[in-house]
Short mmCIF file of C-alpha atoms and ligand atoms in Angstrom, two decimals:
data_model
loop_
_atom_site.label_atom_id
_atom_site.label_comp_id
_atom_site.label_asym_id
_atom_site.label_seq_id
_atom_site.Cartn_x
_atom_site.Cartn_y
_atom_site.Cartn_z
CA MET A 838 97.44 66.83 18.64
CA ASN A 839 95.56 66.23 15.52
CA PRO A 840 98.27 66.22 12.55
CA PHE A 841 96.64 69.46 10.63
CA ASP A 842 97.42 71.22 14.17
CA ARG A 843 100.84 69.98 14.55
CA LEU A 844 101.91 70.75 10.80
CA ALA A 845 100.14 74.45 11.07
CA ASN A 846 101.95 77.70 11.48
CA PRO A 847 102.23 77.38 15.41
CA TRP A 848 100.93 81.15 15.46
CA VAL A 849 97.50 79.93 13.52
CA ARG A 850 97.29 77.40 15.71
CA HIS A 851 96.50 80.02 18.41
CA LEU A 852 94.39 82.43 16.71
CA ALA A 853 90.92 82.82 17.46
CA SER A 854 88.45 82.41 14.43
CA TYR A 855 86.16 84.93 13.14
CA GLU A 856 82.66 84.24 14.77
CA PRO A 857 79.98 85.26 11.68
CA GLY A 858 76.57 86.07 12.81
CA LYS A 859 73.56 83.87 11.60
CA PRO A 860 71.96 84.59 8.20
CA ILE A 861 68.57 86.54 9.15
CA GLU A 862 66.36 83.98 7.98
CA GLU A 863 67.90 81.87 10.46
CA VAL A 864 67.44 83.67 13.54
CA ALA A 865 63.51 84.60 11.99
CA ARG A 866 63.13 80.32 12.23
CA GLU A 867 64.88 79.95 15.75
CA LEU A 868 62.92 82.66 17.32
CA GLY A 869 59.50 81.49 15.57
CA PHE A 870 58.83 83.97 13.36
CA SER A 871 57.25 83.03 9.66
CA SER A 872 59.29 85.40 7.61
CA VAL A 873 62.20 87.55 7.83
CA GLU A 874 59.39 90.44 7.23
CA GLY A 875 59.35 93.05 9.99
CA ILE A 876 63.10 92.24 11.32
CA ALA A 877 65.06 95.47 11.23
CA LYS A 878 68.64 94.39 10.73
CA LEU A 879 70.51 97.17 12.25
CA ALA A 880 73.85 95.10 12.93
CA SER A 881 76.28 95.60 9.80
CA ASN A 882 76.22 99.19 9.17
CA GLU A 883 74.96 98.93 5.93
CA ASN A 884 72.88 100.58 3.70
CA PRO A 885 69.11 100.94 4.54
CA LEU A 886 68.30 102.09 1.09
CA GLY A 887 70.00 99.11 -0.77
CA PRO A 888 72.00 99.05 -3.50
CA SER A 889 72.65 102.11 -5.71
CA PRO A 890 69.73 101.76 -8.54
CA ARG A 891 72.80 102.68 -10.89
CA ALA A 892 74.80 99.87 -9.71
CA LEU A 893 71.65 97.51 -9.76
CA ASP A 894 71.60 98.36 -13.58
CA ALA A 895 74.71 97.86 -14.61
CA MET A 896 74.71 94.13 -12.76
CA ARG A 897 72.02 93.16 -14.60
CA LYS A 898 73.52 93.76 -17.72
CA ALA A 899 77.03 92.48 -16.47
CA ALA A 900 75.38 89.10 -15.58
CA ALA A 901 74.98 87.84 -19.06
CA GLU A 902 79.06 87.89 -19.19
CA MET A 903 79.83 86.19 -15.94
CA HIS A 904 81.15 82.78 -17.77
CA ARG A 905 84.14 85.54 -18.52
CA TYR A 906 86.63 86.24 -16.22
CA PRO A 907 86.99 89.67 -14.71
CA ASP A 908 89.24 92.46 -16.32
CA GLY A 909 92.28 91.61 -13.84
CA SER A 910 93.66 95.28 -14.24
CA ALA A 911 89.86 97.05 -13.08
CA PHE A 912 90.72 99.00 -16.47
CA TYR A 913 87.52 101.26 -15.96
CA LEU A 914 87.33 101.34 -12.69
CA THR A 915 90.12 102.86 -11.73
CA ARG A 916 90.01 105.37 -14.83
CA ALA A 917 86.73 107.00 -13.33
CA VAL A 918 88.18 106.34 -9.07
CA ALA A 919 91.38 108.49 -10.05
CA LYS A 920 89.29 110.91 -12.10
CA ALA A 921 86.71 111.28 -9.24
CA LEU A 922 89.64 111.84 -6.52
CA ALA A 923 91.86 113.69 -8.64
CA VAL A 924 95.33 110.58 -7.88
CA ASP A 925 97.11 109.07 -10.28
CA GLU A 926 95.83 105.27 -11.76
CA ARG A 927 99.02 103.93 -10.36
CA SER A 928 97.63 104.51 -6.73
CA LEU A 929 94.72 102.70 -7.23
CA VAL A 930 94.71 99.09 -6.24
CA PHE A 931 91.17 97.45 -5.76
CA GLY A 932 90.32 94.41 -3.72
CA ALA A 933 87.13 91.99 -2.30
CA GLY A 934 86.43 94.71 -0.16
CA SER A 935 88.99 97.01 1.59
CA ASN A 936 89.40 94.77 4.36
CA GLU A 937 91.16 92.72 1.52
CA LEU A 938 93.55 95.87 1.29
CA ILE A 939 94.21 95.44 5.13
CA GLU A 940 95.07 92.06 4.55
CA LEU A 941 97.51 92.70 1.58
CA LEU A 942 98.91 95.62 3.82
CA ALA A 943 99.75 92.81 6.12
CA HIS A 944 101.06 90.43 3.53
CA VAL A 945 103.91 93.20 2.25
CA PHE A 946 104.65 95.09 5.57
CA LEU A 947 104.27 92.55 8.42
CA GLY A 948 105.71 89.62 9.73
CA PRO A 949 107.31 87.97 12.72
CA GLY A 950 108.79 90.20 15.60
CA LEU A 951 107.18 93.35 13.80
CA SER A 952 103.91 95.59 14.79
CA ILE A 953 101.07 97.53 14.22
CA VAL A 954 99.64 100.35 16.56
CA MET A 955 95.96 100.76 16.58
CA ALA A 956 93.36 102.46 19.14
CA ASP A 957 92.04 100.17 21.57
CA ARG A 958 88.51 99.96 20.48
CA ALA A 959 89.62 100.34 16.64
CA PHE A 960 88.15 97.95 13.88
CA VAL A 961 89.26 94.52 14.91
CA VAL A 962 90.51 93.61 11.80
CA TYR A 963 93.79 95.48 12.17
CA ARG A 964 94.65 92.98 14.96
CA LEU A 965 93.16 89.64 13.04
CA VAL A 966 95.54 90.26 9.82
CA ALA A 967 98.54 91.58 12.11
CA ALA A 968 98.37 88.02 14.35
CA ALA A 969 97.84 85.74 11.17
CA GLN A 970 101.61 86.93 9.97
CA ASN A 971 102.66 86.61 13.26
CA ALA A 972 103.45 90.18 14.33
CA GLY A 973 102.30 91.84 17.14
CA THR A 974 99.56 94.85 18.00
CA ILE A 975 100.29 97.42 20.45
CA ALA A 976 96.87 98.87 21.17
CA VAL A 977 96.55 102.46 22.37
CA PRO A 978 93.94 103.13 24.96
CA MET A 979 91.72 105.44 23.60
CA ARG A 980 90.65 109.09 25.35
CA ASP A 981 87.68 109.88 27.24
CA GLY A 982 84.60 110.25 24.64
CA PHE A 983 86.21 107.25 22.85
CA THR A 984 88.47 109.25 20.16
CA HIS A 985 91.85 108.53 18.70
CA ASP A 986 94.56 109.61 21.56
CA LEU A 987 96.57 110.51 18.24
CA ALA A 988 99.77 111.50 20.42
CA ALA A 989 100.06 108.45 22.40
CA MET A 990 99.90 106.39 19.04
CA ALA A 991 102.96 108.21 17.97
CA GLU A 992 104.49 107.71 21.31
CA ALA A 993 103.86 104.13 20.89
CA VAL A 994 105.64 103.45 17.89
CA THR A 995 108.76 101.05 18.28
CA PRO A 996 111.47 100.41 15.46
CA LYS A 997 109.92 96.99 14.65
CA THR A 998 106.19 99.06 14.10
CA ARG A 999 105.70 99.14 10.81
CA LEU A 1000 102.01 100.26 9.98
CA VAL A 1001 99.53 102.61 12.12
CA PHE A 1002 95.89 102.25 11.56
CA ILE A 1003 93.57 105.14 12.12
CA ALA A 1004 89.77 104.58 11.33
CA ASN A 1005 88.56 107.85 10.49
CA PRO A 1006 85.31 107.64 11.56
CA ASN A 1007 86.12 104.87 13.53
CA ASN A 1008 83.88 101.45 14.04
CA PRO A 1009 82.39 101.06 16.60
CA THR A 1010 82.76 104.45 18.39
CA GLY A 1011 81.61 106.65 15.40
CA THR A 1012 84.38 108.68 16.61
CA ALA A 1013 86.44 111.24 13.88
CA VAL A 1014 90.02 113.00 14.47
CA SER A 1015 90.18 115.92 12.94
CA PRO A 1016 92.29 117.27 10.04
CA ALA A 1017 94.70 119.30 12.52
CA GLU A 1018 94.97 116.52 14.90
CA ILE A 1019 96.14 114.46 11.54
CA GLU A 1020 98.48 116.93 10.32
CA ALA A 1021 100.10 117.26 13.85
CA PHE A 1022 100.34 113.25 14.04
CA LEU A 1023 102.21 112.70 10.77
CA LYS A 1024 104.69 115.05 11.90
CA ARG A 1025 105.63 113.21 14.80
CA VAL A 1026 105.56 109.54 13.18
CA PRO A 1027 109.00 108.24 12.16
CA ASP A 1028 109.44 107.72 8.79
CA HIS A 1029 109.76 104.01 9.27
CA VAL A 1030 106.07 103.70 9.63
CA ILE A 1031 103.29 103.79 7.11
CA THR A 1032 99.73 105.75 8.48
CA VAL A 1033 96.99 103.59 7.17
CA PHE A 1034 93.87 105.68 7.17
CA ASP A 1035 90.61 103.77 6.83
CA GLU A 1036 87.68 106.08 5.56
CA ALA A 1037 84.79 103.67 5.23
CA TYR A 1038 82.55 106.29 6.31
CA VAL A 1039 84.47 109.23 5.05
CA GLU A 1040 81.30 110.40 2.72
CA LEU A 1041 79.11 111.27 5.58
CA LEU A 1042 81.40 113.44 6.95
CA ASP A 1043 80.69 117.46 5.97
CA GLU A 1044 83.81 118.91 3.92
CA SER A 1045 85.06 120.97 6.68
CA GLU A 1046 85.44 117.37 8.83
CA ARG A 1047 87.27 115.61 5.85
CA PRO A 1048 90.92 114.83 6.26
CA GLU A 1049 93.62 115.71 3.71
CA SER A 1050 94.70 112.29 3.49
CA LEU A 1051 94.38 112.18 -0.18
CA ARG A 1052 97.15 114.98 -0.29
CA TYR A 1053 99.57 113.32 1.66
CA VAL A 1054 99.56 110.10 -1.20
CA ARG A 1055 99.52 112.60 -3.89
CA GLU A 1056 102.73 114.18 -2.10
CA GLY A 1057 104.21 110.60 -1.93
CA ARG A 1058 104.14 110.48 1.88
CA PRO A 1059 103.89 107.01 3.72
CA VAL A 1060 100.40 107.35 3.58
CA VAL A 1061 97.86 104.45 2.44
CA VAL A 1062 94.06 105.59 2.42
CA LEU A 1063 91.16 102.69 2.68
CA ARG A 1064 87.88 103.48 1.02
CA THR A 1065 84.99 101.12 0.33
CA PHE A 1066 81.85 100.65 -1.99
CA SER A 1067 80.09 98.96 1.17
CA LYS A 1068 78.79 101.62 2.94
CA VAL A 1069 77.30 104.37 1.30
CA TYR A 1070 77.15 103.20 -2.01
CA GLY A 1071 75.27 100.11 -0.79
CA LEU A 1072 77.60 97.30 -2.01
CA ALA A 1073 78.47 95.26 1.02
CA GLY A 1074 77.79 91.80 -0.57
CA LEU A 1075 79.28 92.40 -3.86
CA ARG A 1076 82.87 92.75 -1.48
CA ILE A 1077 84.88 95.86 -3.75
CA GLY A 1078 87.03 98.71 -1.85
CA TYR A 1079 90.45 100.08 -2.51
CA ALA A 1080 93.23 101.61 -1.13
CA VAL A 1081 94.86 104.84 -2.69
CA ALA A 1082 98.74 104.63 -1.92
CA PRO A 1083 101.98 106.37 -3.32
CA PRO A 1084 102.57 104.46 -6.52
CA PRO A 1085 105.70 102.65 -5.36
CA CYS A 1086 103.30 101.25 -2.34
CA ALA A 1087 100.55 100.64 -4.55
CA ALA A 1088 103.17 98.50 -6.38
CA LEU A 1089 103.50 96.19 -3.68
CA LEU A 1090 100.17 95.74 -2.92
CA HIS A 1091 99.73 94.42 -6.49
CA ARG A 1092 102.23 91.92 -6.34
CA VAL A 1093 100.61 89.99 -3.15
CA ARG A 1094 96.98 90.32 -4.67
CA GLN A 1095 95.60 87.32 -6.80
CA PRO A 1096 94.93 88.11 -10.30
CA PHE A 1097 91.14 88.49 -10.01
CA ASN A 1098 90.34 89.31 -6.44
CA VAL A 1099 87.77 91.45 -7.66
CA ASN A 1100 85.02 90.00 -9.49
CA ALA A 1101 83.16 91.40 -12.67
CA MET A 1102 79.80 92.16 -11.19
CA ALA A 1103 81.65 94.37 -8.52
CA LEU A 1104 83.80 95.86 -11.01
CA ALA A 1105 80.74 97.22 -13.00
CA ALA A 1106 78.16 97.90 -9.98
CA ALA A 1107 81.15 100.02 -8.59
CA GLU A 1108 82.09 101.91 -11.81
CA ALA A 1109 77.89 103.06 -11.69
CA ALA A 1110 77.75 103.77 -8.30
CA LEU A 1111 80.23 105.85 -8.02
CA GLU A 1112 78.54 108.42 -10.48
CA ASP A 1113 75.26 108.10 -8.86
CA HIS A 1114 75.65 111.14 -6.77
CA ALA A 1115 71.77 111.33 -6.01
CA HIS A 1116 71.78 107.64 -3.96
CA VAL A 1117 74.73 109.02 -1.87
CA GLU A 1118 72.99 112.19 -1.20
CA ARG A 1119 69.93 110.20 -0.33
CA THR A 1120 71.89 108.01 1.92
CA ARG A 1121 73.44 110.96 3.60
CA ARG A 1122 70.16 112.46 4.35
CA VAL A 1123 68.41 109.38 5.84
CA VAL A 1124 71.69 108.44 8.11
CA ARG A 1125 71.79 112.05 9.43
CA GLU A 1126 68.18 112.07 9.92
CA GLY A 1127 68.54 108.84 11.76
CA LEU A 1128 71.40 110.20 14.04
CA ALA A 1129 69.53 113.31 14.99
CA PHE A 1130 66.21 110.83 15.85
CA PHE A 1131 68.13 108.63 17.92
CA GLU A 1132 70.51 111.15 19.53
CA ARG A 1133 67.46 113.34 20.59
CA GLU A 1134 65.19 110.11 21.79
CA LEU A 1135 67.96 108.30 23.74
CA LYS A 1136 68.93 111.67 25.11
CA ALA A 1137 64.97 112.10 26.75
CA LEU A 1138 65.18 108.70 27.81
CA GLY A 1139 68.45 109.43 29.91
CA ILE A 1140 70.20 106.46 27.91
CA PRO A 1141 74.11 107.43 26.98
CA PHE A 1142 75.96 107.28 23.97
CA VAL A 1143 78.55 108.33 21.81
CA PRO A 1144 78.03 111.21 19.54
CA SER A 1145 78.67 109.58 15.89
CA LYS A 1146 80.07 110.74 12.52
CA ALA A 1147 78.94 107.51 11.22
CA ASN A 1148 76.30 105.30 10.05
CA PHE A 1149 75.68 104.00 13.39
CA LEU A 1150 75.36 104.82 17.22
CA LEU A 1151 77.43 103.06 20.24
CA VAL A 1152 75.02 102.88 22.74
CA ARG A 1153 75.25 102.31 27.08
CA THR A 1154 72.58 100.07 27.36
CA GLY A 1155 74.15 98.15 30.32
CA ARG A 1156 75.03 94.28 29.53
CA GLY A 1157 75.14 94.40 26.11
CA ARG A 1158 74.72 90.56 24.95
CA GLU A 1159 71.43 90.30 27.17
CA VAL A 1160 70.09 93.51 25.21
CA PHE A 1161 70.95 92.24 22.22
CA GLN A 1162 69.05 88.97 22.87
CA ALA A 1163 66.19 90.81 23.86
CA LEU A 1164 66.35 93.07 21.12
CA GLN A 1165 66.18 89.90 18.75
CA ALA A 1166 62.90 88.44 20.52
CA GLU A 1167 61.71 92.20 19.02
CA LYS A 1168 62.77 91.80 15.79
CA VAL A 1169 65.57 93.88 15.71
CA ILE A 1170 68.96 93.09 15.31
CA VAL A 1171 71.79 94.97 16.68
CA ARG A 1172 75.37 94.09 17.55
CA PRO A 1173 76.50 93.32 20.86
CA MET A 1174 80.12 94.86 21.63
CA ASP A 1175 81.66 92.34 24.35
CA GLY A 1176 84.00 91.21 21.39
CA TYR A 1177 85.36 95.02 21.52
CA GLY A 1178 85.74 95.01 25.36
CA LEU A 1179 82.42 97.04 25.80
CA PRO A 1180 79.87 94.30 27.64
CA ASP A 1181 77.98 97.39 28.57
CA TYR A 1182 77.21 98.34 25.23
CA VAL A 1183 75.83 97.61 21.71
CA ARG A 1184 76.51 99.46 17.99
CA ILE A 1185 73.14 100.09 16.59
CA THR A 1186 73.08 100.48 12.65
CA ILE A 1187 71.01 103.85 11.45
CA GLY A 1188 68.33 102.53 9.57
CA THR A 1189 65.31 103.96 7.13
CA PRO A 1190 62.72 105.71 10.07
CA GLU A 1191 60.78 103.02 10.52
CA GLU A 1192 63.75 100.62 11.20
CA ASN A 1193 64.68 103.10 13.73
CA GLN A 1194 61.32 103.84 15.40
CA GLN A 1195 60.81 100.15 15.80
CA CYS A 1196 64.12 99.78 17.67
CA LEU A 1197 63.54 102.88 19.83
CA GLU A 1198 60.61 101.18 21.13
CA ALA A 1199 61.96 97.64 21.25
CA LEU A 1200 64.98 99.22 23.23
CA LYS A 1201 62.27 101.41 25.46
CA LYS A 1202 60.43 98.08 26.26
CA VAL A 1203 63.51 95.85 27.15
CA LEU A 1204 65.11 98.46 29.55
CA SER A 1205 62.02 99.17 31.29
CA ARG A 1206 61.70 95.26 31.76
CA GLY A 1207 65.22 95.68 33.32
CA VAL A 1208 67.05 93.88 30.64
CA GLY A 1209 70.89 94.54 30.90
CA ALA A 1210 70.58 96.42 34.46
C1 LIG B 2220 82.91 98.67 6.95
C2 LIG B 2220 83.85 98.93 7.39
C3 LIG B 2220 85.25 98.56 6.06
C4 LIG B 2220 85.02 98.03 5.18
O1 LIG B 2220 84.90 96.86 4.87
P1 LIG B 2220 84.61 96.35 3.32
O2 LIG B 2220 85.88 95.33 3.46
O3 LIG B 2220 85.02 97.05 2.85
O4 LIG B 2220 83.33 95.85 3.41
C5 LIG B 2220 86.37 99.30 6.72
N1 LIG B 2220 86.66 99.35 7.66
C6 LIG B 2220 85.82 99.89 8.71
C7 LIG B 2220 86.48 100.47 9.98
C8 LIG B 2220 84.44 99.53 8.36
O5 LIG B 2220 83.45 99.63 9.56
#
């Protein structure tokens, strides 16, 4: 054993390392394409319309100040988000993407012998951060149709469970749980457990479908809500998201974060994006129309998929990794799902109407060749 492995925390030695995808330029080069021109990247649930134009403006202005450290208190952004969500400023903690908040939650609440509860086909990051703290993961099977089985999740909680993660809508299934189901869940779950609602796609839900998660936080219940600027605001590359938690919980998260965990460009952009209601509306429309397009066309072709409330679609194509490879050769990049235990599926992010059309044509072509069967 090399000295580093011998010296490392044993549970870290056994972690599987996250395999990031290759840069799109490199994929293009390997496939013999002269540029990334014409490649539809539909793999990471990004906003097909790009960043909020208001955020772009704010970033250009902020660029000249990049020799300064950022405002570690996120003063103006905190004020703006607190106002927009009608929550106490002391409830807000910002991070480098909401992923950082998932990690901070693990730092505060997890450790050896403790556990999280999550759905077996929910966002993988939860189990990764738990494992990094030498905590266990209790993965509860989803119901038919890939929805969270909240009753079974409440049942699965043990005296050692500290966090229950509910991604709503969930990635990669695109399914949501109803406000009534959440209400029932919170009544059942024991009070030594914090329920974390990961709401990365919540802006895409209709008002009536949106859970009252922020009300639970305002009431001081053991609930944390995670939001992000990566999806409908179109700022995934900047890395900014936040937690909304009862103030005593937020105070604990502040203790374990780095003083300058959110960069100055991200603070400026997020503040501007928050006010860019037009961009959010345009994004919602493009996503809805794109989802309707795929659902209609896939139905006509007899290709099964999971109806989605988010900006992507889980599609049962047969062997997903083969389909992913074949689509790549057609200049369409999707995400194979074997890492989620779904080897027969790919996840397709909704793109622009042109990208969606290109993806559908490519999918028809490769499936008719028998790829995946
Ligand atoms: C995309 C996504 C996020 C957002 O992650 P960031 O770190 O904010 O970019 C969080 N949770 C889920 C389920 C997601 O799909």
